[in-house]
JSON list of C-alpha atoms in Angstrom, two decimals:
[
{"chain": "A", "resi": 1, "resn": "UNK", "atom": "CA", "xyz": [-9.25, -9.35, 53.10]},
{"chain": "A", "resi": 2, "resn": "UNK", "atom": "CA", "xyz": [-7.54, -5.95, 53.68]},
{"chain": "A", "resi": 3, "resn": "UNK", "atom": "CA", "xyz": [-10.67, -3.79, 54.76]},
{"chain": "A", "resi": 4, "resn": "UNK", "atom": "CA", "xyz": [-9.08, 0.01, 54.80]},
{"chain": "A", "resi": 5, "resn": "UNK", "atom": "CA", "xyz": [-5.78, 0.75, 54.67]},
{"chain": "A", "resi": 6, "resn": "UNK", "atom": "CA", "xyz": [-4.20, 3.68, 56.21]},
{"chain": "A", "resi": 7, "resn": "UNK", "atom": "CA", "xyz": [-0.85, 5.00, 55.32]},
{"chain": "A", "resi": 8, "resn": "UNK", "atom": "CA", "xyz": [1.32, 6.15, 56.72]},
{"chain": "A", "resi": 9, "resn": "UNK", "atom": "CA", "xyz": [0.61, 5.23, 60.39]},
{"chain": "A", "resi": 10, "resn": "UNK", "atom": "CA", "xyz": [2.83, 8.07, 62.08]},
{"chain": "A", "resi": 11, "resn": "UNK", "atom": "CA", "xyz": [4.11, 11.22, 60.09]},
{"chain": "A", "resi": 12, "resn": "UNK", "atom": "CA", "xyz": [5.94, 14.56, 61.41]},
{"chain": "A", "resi": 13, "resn": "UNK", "atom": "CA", "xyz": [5.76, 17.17, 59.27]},
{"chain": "A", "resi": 14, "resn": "UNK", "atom": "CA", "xyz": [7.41, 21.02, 59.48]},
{"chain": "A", "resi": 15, "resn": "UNK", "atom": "CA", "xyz": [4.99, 23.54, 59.63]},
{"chain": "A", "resi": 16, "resn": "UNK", "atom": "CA", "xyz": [4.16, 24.78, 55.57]},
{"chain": "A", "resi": 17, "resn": "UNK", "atom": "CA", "xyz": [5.07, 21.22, 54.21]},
{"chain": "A", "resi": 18, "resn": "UNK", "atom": "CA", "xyz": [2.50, 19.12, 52.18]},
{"chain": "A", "resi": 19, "resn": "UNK", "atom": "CA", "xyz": [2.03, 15.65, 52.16]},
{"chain": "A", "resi": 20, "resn": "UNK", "atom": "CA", "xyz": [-0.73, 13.23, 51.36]},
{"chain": "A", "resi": 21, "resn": "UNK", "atom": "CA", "xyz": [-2.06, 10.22, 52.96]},
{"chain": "A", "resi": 22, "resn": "UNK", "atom": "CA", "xyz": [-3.29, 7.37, 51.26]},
{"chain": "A", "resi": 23, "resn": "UNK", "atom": "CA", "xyz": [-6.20, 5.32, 51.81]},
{"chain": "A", "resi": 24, "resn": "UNK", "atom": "CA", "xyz": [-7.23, 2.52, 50.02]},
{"chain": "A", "resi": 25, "resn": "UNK", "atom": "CA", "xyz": [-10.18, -0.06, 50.58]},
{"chain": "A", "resi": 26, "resn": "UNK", "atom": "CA", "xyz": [-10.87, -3.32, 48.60]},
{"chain": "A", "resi": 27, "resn": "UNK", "atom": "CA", "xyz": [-14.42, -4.16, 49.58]},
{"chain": "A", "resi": 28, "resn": "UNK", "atom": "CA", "xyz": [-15.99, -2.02, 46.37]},
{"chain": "A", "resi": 29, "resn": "UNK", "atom": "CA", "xyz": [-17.33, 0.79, 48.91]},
{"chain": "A", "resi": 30, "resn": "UNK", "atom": "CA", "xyz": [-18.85, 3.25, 47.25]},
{"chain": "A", "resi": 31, "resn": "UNK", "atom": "CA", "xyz": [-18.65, 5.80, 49.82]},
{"chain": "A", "resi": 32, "resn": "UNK", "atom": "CA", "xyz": [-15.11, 6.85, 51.66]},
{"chain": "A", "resi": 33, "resn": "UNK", "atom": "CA", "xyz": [-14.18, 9.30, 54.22]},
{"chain": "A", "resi": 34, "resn": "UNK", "atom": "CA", "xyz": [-11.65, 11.64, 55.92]},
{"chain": "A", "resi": 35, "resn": "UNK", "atom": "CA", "xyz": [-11.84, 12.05, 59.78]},
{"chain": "A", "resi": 36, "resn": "UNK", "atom": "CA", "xyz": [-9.84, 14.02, 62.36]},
{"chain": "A", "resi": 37, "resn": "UNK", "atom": "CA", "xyz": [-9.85, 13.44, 65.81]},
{"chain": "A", "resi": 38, "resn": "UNK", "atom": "CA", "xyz": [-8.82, 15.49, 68.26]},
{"chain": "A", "resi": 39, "resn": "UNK", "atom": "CA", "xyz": [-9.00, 15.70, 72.23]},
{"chain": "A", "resi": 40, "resn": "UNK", "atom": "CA", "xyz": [-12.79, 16.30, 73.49]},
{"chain": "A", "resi": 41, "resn": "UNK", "atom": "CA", "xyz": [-13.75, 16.85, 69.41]},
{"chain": "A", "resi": 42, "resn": "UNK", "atom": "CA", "xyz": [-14.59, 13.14, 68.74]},
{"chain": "A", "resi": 43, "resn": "UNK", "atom": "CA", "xyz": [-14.56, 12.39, 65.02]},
{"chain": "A", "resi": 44, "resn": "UNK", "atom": "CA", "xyz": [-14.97, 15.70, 62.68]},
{"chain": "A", "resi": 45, "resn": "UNK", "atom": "CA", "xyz": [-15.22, 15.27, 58.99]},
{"chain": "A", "resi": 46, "resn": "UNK", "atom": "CA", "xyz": [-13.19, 16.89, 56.75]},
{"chain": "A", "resi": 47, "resn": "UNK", "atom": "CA", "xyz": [-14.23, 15.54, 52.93]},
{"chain": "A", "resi": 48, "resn": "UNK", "atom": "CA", "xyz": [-16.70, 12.72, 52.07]},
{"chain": "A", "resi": 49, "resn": "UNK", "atom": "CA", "xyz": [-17.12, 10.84, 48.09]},
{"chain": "A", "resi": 50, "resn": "UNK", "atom": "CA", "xyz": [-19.87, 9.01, 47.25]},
{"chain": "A", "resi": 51, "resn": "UNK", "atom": "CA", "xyz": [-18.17, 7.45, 44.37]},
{"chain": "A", "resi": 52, "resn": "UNK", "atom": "CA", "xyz": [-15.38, 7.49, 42.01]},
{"chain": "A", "resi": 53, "resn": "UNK", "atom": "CA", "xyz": [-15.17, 11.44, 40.55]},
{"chain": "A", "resi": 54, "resn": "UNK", "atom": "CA", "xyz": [-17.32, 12.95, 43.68]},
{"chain": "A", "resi": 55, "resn": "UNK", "atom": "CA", "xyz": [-16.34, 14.51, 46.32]},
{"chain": "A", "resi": 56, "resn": "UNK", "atom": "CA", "xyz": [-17.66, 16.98, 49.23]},
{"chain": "A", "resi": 57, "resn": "UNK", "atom": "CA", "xyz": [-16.84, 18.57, 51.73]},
{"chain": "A", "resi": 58, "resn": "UNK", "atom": "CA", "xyz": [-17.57, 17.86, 55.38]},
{"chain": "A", "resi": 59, "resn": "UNK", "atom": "CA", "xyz": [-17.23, 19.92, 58.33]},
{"chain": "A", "resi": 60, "resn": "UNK", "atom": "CA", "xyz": [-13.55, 21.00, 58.58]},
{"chain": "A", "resi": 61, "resn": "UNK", "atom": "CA", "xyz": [-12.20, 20.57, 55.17]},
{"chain": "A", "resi": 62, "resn": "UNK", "atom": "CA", "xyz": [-9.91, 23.81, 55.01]},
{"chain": "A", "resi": 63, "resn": "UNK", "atom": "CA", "xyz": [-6.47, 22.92, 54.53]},
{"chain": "A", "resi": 64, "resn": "UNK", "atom": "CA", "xyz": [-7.11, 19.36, 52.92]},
{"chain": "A", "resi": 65, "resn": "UNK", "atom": "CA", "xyz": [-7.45, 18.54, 49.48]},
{"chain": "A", "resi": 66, "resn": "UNK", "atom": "CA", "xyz": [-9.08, 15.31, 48.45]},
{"chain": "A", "resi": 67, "resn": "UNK", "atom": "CA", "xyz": [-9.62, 13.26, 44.95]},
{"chain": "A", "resi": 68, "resn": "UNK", "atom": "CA", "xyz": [-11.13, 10.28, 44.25]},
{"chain": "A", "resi": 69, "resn": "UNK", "atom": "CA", "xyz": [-10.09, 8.70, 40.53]},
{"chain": "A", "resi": 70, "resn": "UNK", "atom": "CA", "xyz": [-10.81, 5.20, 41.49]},
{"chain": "A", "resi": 71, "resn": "UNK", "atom": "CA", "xyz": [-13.79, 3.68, 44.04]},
{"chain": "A", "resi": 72, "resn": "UNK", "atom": "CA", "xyz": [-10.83, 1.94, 45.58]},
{"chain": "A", "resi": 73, "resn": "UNK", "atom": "CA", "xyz": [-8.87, 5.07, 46.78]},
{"chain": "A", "resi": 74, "resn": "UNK", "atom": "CA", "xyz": [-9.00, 8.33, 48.66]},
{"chain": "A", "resi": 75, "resn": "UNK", "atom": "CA", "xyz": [-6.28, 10.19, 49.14]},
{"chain": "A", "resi": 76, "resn": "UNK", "atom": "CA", "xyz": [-6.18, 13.52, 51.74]},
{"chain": "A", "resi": 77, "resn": "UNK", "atom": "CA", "xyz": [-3.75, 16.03, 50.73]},
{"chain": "A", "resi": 78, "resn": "UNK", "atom": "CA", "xyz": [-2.69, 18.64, 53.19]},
{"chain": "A", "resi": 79, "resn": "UNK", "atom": "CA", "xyz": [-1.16, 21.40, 51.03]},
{"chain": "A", "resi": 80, "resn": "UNK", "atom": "CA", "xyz": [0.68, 23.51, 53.62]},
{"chain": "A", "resi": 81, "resn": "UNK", "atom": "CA", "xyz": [0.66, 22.29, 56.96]},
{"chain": "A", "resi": 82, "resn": "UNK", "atom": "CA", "xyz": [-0.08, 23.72, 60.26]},
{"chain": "A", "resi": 83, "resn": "UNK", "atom": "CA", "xyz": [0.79, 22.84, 63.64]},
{"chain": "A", "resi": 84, "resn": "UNK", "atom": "CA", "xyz": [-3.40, 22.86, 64.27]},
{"chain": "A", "resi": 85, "resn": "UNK", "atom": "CA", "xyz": [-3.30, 20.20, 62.15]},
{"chain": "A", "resi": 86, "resn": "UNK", "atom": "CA", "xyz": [-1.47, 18.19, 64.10]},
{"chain": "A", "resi": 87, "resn": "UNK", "atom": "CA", "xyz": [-4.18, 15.26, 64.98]},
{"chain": "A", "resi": 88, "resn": "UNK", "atom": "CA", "xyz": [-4.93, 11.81, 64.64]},
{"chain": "A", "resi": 89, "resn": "UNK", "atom": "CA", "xyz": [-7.12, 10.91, 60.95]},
{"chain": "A", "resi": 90, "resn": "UNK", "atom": "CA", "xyz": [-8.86, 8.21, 60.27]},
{"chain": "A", "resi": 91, "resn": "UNK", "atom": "CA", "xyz": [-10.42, 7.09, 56.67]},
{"chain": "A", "resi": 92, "resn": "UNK", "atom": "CA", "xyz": [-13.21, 5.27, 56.32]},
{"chain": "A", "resi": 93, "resn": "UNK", "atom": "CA", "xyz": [-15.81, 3.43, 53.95]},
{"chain": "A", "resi": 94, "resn": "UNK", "atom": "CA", "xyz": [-19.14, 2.00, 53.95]},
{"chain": "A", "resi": 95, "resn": "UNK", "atom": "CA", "xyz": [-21.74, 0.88, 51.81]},
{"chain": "A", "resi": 96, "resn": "UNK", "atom": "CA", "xyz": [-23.80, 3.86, 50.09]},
{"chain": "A", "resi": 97, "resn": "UNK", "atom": "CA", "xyz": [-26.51, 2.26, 48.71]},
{"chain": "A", "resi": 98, "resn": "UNK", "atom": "CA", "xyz": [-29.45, 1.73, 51.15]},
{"chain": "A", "resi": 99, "resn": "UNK", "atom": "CA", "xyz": [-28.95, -2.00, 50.65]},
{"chain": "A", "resi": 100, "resn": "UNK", "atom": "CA", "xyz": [-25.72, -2.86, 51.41]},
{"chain": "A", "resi": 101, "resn": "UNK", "atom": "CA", "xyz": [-24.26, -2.86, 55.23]},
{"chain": "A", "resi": 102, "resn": "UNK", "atom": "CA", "xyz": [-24.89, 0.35, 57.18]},
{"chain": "A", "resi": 103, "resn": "UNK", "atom": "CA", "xyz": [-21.88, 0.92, 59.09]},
{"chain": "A", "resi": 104, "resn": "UNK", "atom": "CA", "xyz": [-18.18, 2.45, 58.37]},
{"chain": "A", "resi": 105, "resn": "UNK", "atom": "CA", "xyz": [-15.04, 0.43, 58.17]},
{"chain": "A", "resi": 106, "resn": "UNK", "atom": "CA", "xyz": [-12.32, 2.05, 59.89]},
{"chain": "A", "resi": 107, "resn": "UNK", "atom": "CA", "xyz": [-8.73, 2.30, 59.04]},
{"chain": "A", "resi": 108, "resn": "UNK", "atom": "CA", "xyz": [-5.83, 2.33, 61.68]},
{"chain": "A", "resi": 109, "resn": "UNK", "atom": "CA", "xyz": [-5.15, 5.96, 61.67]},
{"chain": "A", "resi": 110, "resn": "UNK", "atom": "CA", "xyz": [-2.61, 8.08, 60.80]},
{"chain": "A", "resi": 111, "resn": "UNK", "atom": "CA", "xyz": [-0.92, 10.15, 63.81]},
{"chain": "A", "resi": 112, "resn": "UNK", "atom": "CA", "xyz": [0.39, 13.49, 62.21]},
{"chain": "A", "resi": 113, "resn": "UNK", "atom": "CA", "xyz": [2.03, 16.42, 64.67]},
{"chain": "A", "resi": 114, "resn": "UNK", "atom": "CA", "xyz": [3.79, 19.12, 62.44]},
{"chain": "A", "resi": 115, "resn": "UNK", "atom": "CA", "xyz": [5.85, 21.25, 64.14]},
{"chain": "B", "resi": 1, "resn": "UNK", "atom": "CA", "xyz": [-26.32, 22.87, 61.47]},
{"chain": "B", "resi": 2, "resn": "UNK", "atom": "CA", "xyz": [-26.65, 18.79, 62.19]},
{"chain": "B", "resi": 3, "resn": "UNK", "atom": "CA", "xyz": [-25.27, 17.85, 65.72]},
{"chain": "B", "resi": 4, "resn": "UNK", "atom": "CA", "xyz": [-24.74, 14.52, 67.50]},
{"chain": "B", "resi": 5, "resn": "UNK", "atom": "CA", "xyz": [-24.43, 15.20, 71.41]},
{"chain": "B", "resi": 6, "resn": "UNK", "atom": "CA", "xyz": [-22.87, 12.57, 73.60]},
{"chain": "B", "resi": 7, "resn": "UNK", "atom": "CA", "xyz": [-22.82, 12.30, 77.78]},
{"chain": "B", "resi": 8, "resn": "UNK", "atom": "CA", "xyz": [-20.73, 12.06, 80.01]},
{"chain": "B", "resi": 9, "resn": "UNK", "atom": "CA", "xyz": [-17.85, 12.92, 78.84]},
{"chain": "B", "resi": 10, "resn": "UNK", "atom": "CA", "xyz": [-15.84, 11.05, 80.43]},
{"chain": "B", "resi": 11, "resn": "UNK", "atom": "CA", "xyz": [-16.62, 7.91, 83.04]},
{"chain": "B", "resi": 12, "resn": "UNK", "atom": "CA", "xyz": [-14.86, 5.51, 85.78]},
{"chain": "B", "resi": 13, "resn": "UNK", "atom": "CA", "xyz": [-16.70, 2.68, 87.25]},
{"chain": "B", "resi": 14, "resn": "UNK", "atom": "CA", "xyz": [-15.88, -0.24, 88.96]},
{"chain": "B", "resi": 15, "resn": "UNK", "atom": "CA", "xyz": [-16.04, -4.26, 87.31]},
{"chain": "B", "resi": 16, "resn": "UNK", "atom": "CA", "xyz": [-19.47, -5.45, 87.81]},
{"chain": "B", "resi": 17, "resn": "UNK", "atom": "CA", "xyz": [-21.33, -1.38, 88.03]},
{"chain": "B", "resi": 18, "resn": "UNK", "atom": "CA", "xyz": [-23.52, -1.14, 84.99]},
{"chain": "B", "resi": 19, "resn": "UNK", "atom": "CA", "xyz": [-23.43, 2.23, 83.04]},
{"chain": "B", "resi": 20, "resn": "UNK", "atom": "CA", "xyz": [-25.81, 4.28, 80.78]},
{"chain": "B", "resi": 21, "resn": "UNK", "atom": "CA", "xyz": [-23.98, 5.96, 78.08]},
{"chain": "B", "resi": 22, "resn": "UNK", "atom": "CA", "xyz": [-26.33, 9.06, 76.25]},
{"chain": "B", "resi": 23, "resn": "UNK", "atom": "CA", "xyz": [-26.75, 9.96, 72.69]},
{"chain": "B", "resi": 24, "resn": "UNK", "atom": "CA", "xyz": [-28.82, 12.89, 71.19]},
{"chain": "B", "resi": 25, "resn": "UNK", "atom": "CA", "xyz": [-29.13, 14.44, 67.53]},
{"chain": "B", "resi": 26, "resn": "UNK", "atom": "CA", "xyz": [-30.38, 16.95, 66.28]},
{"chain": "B", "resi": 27, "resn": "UNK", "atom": "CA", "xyz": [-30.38, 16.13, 61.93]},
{"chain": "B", "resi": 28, "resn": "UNK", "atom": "CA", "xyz": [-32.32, 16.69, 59.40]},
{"chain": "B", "resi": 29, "resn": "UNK", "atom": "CA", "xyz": [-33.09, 12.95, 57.23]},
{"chain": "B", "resi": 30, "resn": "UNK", "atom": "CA", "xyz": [-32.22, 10.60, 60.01]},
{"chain": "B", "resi": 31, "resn": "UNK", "atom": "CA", "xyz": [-31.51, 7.33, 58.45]},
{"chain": "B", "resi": 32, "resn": "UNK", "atom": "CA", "xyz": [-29.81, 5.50, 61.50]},
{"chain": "B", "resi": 33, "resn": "UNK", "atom": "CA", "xyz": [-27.78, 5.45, 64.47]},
{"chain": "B", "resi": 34, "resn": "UNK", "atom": "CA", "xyz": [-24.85, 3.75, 64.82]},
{"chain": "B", "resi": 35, "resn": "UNK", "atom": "CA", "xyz": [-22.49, 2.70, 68.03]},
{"chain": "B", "resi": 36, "resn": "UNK", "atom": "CA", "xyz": [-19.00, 1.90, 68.05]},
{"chain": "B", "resi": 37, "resn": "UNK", "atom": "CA", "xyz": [-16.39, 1.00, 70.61]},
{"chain": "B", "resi": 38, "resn": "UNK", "atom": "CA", "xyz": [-12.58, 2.51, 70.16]},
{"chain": "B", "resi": 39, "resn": "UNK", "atom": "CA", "xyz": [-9.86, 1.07, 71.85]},
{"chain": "B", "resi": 40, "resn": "UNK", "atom": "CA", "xyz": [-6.61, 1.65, 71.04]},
{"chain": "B", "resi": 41, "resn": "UNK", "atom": "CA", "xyz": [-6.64, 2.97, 67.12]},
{"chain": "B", "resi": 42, "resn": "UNK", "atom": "CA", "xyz": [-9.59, 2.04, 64.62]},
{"chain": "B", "resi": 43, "resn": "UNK", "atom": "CA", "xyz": [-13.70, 2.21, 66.11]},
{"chain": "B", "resi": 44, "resn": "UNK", "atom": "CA", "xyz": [-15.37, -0.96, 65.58]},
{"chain": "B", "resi": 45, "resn": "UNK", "atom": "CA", "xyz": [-19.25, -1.54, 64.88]},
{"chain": "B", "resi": 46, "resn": "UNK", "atom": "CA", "xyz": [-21.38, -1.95, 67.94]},
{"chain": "B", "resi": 47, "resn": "UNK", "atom": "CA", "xyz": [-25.12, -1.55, 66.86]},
{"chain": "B", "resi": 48, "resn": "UNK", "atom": "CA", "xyz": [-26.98, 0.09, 64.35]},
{"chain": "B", "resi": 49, "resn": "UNK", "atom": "CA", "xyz": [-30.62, 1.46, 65.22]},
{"chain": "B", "resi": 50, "resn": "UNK", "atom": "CA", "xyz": [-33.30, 2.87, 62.39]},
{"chain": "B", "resi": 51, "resn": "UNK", "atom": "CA", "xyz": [-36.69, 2.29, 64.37]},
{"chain": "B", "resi": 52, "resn": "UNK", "atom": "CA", "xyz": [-37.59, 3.33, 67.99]},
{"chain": "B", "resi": 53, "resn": "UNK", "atom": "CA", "xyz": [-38.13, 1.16, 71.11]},
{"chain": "B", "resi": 54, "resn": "UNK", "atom": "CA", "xyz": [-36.54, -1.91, 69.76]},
{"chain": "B", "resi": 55, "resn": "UNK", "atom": "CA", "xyz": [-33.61, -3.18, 71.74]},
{"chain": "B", "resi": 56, "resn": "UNK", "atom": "CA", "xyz": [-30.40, -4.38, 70.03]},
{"chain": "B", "resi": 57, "resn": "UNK", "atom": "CA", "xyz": [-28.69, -6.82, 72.25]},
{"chain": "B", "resi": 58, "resn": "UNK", "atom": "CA", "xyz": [-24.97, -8.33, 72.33]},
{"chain": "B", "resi": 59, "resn": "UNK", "atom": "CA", "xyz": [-24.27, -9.96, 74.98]},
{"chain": "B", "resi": 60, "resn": "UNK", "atom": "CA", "xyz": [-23.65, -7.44, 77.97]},
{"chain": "B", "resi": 61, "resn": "UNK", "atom": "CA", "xyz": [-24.33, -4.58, 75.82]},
{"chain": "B", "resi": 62, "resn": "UNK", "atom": "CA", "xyz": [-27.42, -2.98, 74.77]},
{"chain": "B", "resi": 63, "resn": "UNK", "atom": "CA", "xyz": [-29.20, -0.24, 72.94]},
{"chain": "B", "resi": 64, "resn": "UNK", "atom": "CA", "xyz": [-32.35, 1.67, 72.12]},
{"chain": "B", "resi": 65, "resn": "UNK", "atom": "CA", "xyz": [-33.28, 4.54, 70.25]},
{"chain": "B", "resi": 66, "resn": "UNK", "atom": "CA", "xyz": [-36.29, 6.89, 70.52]},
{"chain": "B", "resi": 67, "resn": "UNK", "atom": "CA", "xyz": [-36.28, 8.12, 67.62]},
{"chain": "B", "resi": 68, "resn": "UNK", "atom": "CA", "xyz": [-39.32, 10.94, 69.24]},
{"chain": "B", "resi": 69, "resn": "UNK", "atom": "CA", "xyz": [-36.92, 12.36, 71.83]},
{"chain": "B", "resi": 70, "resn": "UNK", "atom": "CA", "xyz": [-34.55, 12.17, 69.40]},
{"chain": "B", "resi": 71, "resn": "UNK", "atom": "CA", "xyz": [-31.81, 9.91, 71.49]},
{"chain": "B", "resi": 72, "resn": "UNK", "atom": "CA", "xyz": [-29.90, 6.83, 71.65]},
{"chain": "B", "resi": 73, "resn": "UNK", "atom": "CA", "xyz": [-28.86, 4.76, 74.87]},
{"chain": "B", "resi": 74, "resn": "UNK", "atom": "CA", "xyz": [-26.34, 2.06, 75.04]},
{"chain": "B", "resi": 75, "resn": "UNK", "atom": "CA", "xyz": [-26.58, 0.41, 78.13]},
{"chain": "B", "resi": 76, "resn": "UNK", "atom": "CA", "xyz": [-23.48, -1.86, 79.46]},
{"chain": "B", "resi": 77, "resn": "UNK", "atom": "CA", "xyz": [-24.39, -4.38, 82.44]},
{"chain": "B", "resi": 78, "resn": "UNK", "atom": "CA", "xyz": [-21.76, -6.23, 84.69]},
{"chain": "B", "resi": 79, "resn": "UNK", "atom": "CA", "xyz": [-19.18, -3.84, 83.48]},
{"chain": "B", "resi": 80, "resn": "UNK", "atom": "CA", "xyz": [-15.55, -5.76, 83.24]},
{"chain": "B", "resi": 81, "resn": "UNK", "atom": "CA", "xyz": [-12.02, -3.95, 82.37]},
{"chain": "B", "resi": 82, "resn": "UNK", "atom": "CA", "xyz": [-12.31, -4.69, 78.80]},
{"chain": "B", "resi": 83, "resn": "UNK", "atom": "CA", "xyz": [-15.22, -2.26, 78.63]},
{"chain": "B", "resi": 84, "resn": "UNK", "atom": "CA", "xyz": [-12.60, 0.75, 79.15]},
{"chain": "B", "resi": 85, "resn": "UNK", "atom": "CA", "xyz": [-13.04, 2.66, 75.63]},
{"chain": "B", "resi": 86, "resn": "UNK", "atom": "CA", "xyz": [-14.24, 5.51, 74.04]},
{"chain": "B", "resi": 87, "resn": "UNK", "atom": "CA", "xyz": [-17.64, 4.84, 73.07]},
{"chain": "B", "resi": 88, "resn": "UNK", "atom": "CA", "xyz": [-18.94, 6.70, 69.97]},
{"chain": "B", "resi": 89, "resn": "UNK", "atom": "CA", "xyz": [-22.45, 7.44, 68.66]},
{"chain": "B", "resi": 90, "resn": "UNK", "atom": "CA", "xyz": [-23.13, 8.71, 64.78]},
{"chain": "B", "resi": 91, "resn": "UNK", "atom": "CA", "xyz": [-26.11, 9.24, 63.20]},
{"chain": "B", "resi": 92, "resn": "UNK", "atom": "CA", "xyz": [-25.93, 8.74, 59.00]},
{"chain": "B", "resi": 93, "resn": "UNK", "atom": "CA", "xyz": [-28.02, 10.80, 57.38]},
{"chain": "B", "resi": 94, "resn": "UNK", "atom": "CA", "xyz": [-30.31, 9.77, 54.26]},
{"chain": "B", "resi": 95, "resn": "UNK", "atom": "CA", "xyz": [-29.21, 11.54, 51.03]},
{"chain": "B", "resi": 96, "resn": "UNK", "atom": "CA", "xyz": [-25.72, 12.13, 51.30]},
{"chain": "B", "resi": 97, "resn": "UNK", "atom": "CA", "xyz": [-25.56, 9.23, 54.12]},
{"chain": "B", "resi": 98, "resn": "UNK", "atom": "CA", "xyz": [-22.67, 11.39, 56.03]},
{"chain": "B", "resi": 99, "resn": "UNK", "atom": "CA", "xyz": [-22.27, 10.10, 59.49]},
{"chain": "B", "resi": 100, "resn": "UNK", "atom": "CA", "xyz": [-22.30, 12.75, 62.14]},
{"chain": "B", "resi": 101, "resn": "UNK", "atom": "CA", "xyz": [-20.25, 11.77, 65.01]},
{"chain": "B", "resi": 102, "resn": "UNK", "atom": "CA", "xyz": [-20.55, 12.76, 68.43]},
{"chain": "B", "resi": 103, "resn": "UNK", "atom": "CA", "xyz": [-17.77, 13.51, 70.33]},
{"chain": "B", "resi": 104, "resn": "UNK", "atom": "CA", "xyz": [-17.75, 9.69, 72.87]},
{"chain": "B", "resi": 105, "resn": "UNK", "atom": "CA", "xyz": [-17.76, 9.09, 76.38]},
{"chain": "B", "resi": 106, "resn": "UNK", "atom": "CA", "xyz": [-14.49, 7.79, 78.02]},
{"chain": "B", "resi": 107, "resn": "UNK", "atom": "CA", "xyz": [-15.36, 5.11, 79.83]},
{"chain": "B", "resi": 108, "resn": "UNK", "atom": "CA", "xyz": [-12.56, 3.47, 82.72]},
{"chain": "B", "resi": 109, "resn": "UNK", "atom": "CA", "xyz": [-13.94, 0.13, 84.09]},
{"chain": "B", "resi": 110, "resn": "UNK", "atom": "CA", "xyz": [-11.78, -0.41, 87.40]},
{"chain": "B", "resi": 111, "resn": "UNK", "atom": "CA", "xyz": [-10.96, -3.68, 88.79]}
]
C-alpha cells in the first residue's frame, strides 16, 4: 500500500522556470492537499480539492496552479518560479466525508530551492 | 481570518523532564484537532480531539482539548531522545474540512 506519493523528492529550478510536482494517492481520498513549509511558518496551504474536478484555494496559492482530473492525483504547477518559492511542499490526503478517518496522510516532500 | 497558534516555539529538555506543548485556534466550524509528530520528512498522526476534557492517551503522550478556551495540550512525560521533533497542531474545519496548521514547537530531548 503506497499511501501518498511525492515526486520529485529534490528539484532546483532557475528563477522564471515552471515545473510541476506530482502527487498521487491510492487509498480513494476524496480530499488532497498542497502544503509549503517554511522556517518558523509551519505548514501553509496553498490549494485544497475535495474531489475529482474541485479545487480551492488555500492560504498562499499565488504562483501555483493546481488540477485535479482524477480522485487519485493532484498535481501543483508552479508556472514561473521564484526564488521565494524556494521551500519544502508536502501533499496530502484524507478522508472528506465525516465518516471515514479524520486525519491527513502525508507524503515525503518535495525540497525545491530555485535560484 | 482562521488561525492555529502554537507555543513555544522552540524547546530543549533533558531525557526523563516532562513537557507541555500549547495549542490555540481561533476558527469558525471547529470539527477537530489533530496532533502530529515530524521527524525527519513526512508528519505522522498523533491524536485527534472533537470533544473537551477527554484525554487521549498513547503511551507517554497525552492530550486534551477545551474546546471553551479554545486550546489543545499535548503533554509528553519521561521525555527520551526520540521525542526530539517538531510537533504540529491543526484544527480541520467542518464544511470545507481544511486543516489549519499551526506553525509546531521544536522540541530537543537531551540525553
Amino acid at each position: 500500500n503506497a499511501g501518498v506519493t511525492q515526486t520529485p523528492k529534490f528539484q532546483v529550478l532557475k528563477t522564471g522556470q515552471s515545473m510541476t510536482l506530482q502527487c498521487a494517492q491510492d487509498m480513494n481520498h476524496e480530499y488532497m492537499s498542497w502544503y509549503r513549509q517554511d522556517p518558523g511558518m509551519g505548514l501553509r496551504l496553498i490549494h485544497y480539492s475535495v474531489g475529482a474536478g474541485i479545487t480551492d484555494q488555500g492560504e498562499v496559492p499565488n504562483g501555483y496552479n493546481v488540477s485535479r482530473s482524477t480522485t487519485e492525483d493532484f498535481p501543483l504547477r508552479l508556472l514561473s518560479a521564484a526564488p521565494s518559492q524556494t521551500s519544502v511542499y508536502f501533499c496530502a490526503s484524507s478522508y472528506f466525508a465525516p465518516t471515514g478517518a479524520p486525519e491527513a496522510f502525508f507524503g515525503q516532500g518535495t525540497r525545491l530551492t530555485v535560484v | 481570518e482562521d488561525k492555529v497558534v502554537q507555543s513555544p516555539l522552540s524547546l530543549v529538555v533533558h531525557e526523563g523532564d516532562t513537557v507541555t506543548l500549547n495549542c490555540s485556534y481561533e476558527v469558525t466550524n471547529f470539527r477537530s484537532l489533530l496532533w502530529y509528530k515530524q521527524e525527519k520528512k513526512a508528519p505522522t498522526f498523533l491524536f485527534m480531539l472533537t470533544s473537551s476534557g477527554i484525554e487521549k492517551k498513547s503511551g507517554r503522550l497525552s492530550s486534551i482539548l477545551d474546546k471553551k478556551e479554545l486550546f489543545s495540550i499535548l503533554n509528553i512525560t519521561a521525555t527520551q531522545t526520540g521525542d526530539s521533533a517538531i510537533y504540529l497542531c491543526a484544527v480541520r474545519t467542518s464544511g470545507t474540512y481544511k486543516y489549519i496548521f499551526g506553525t509546531g514547537t521544536r522540541l530537543k530531548v537531551l540525553a
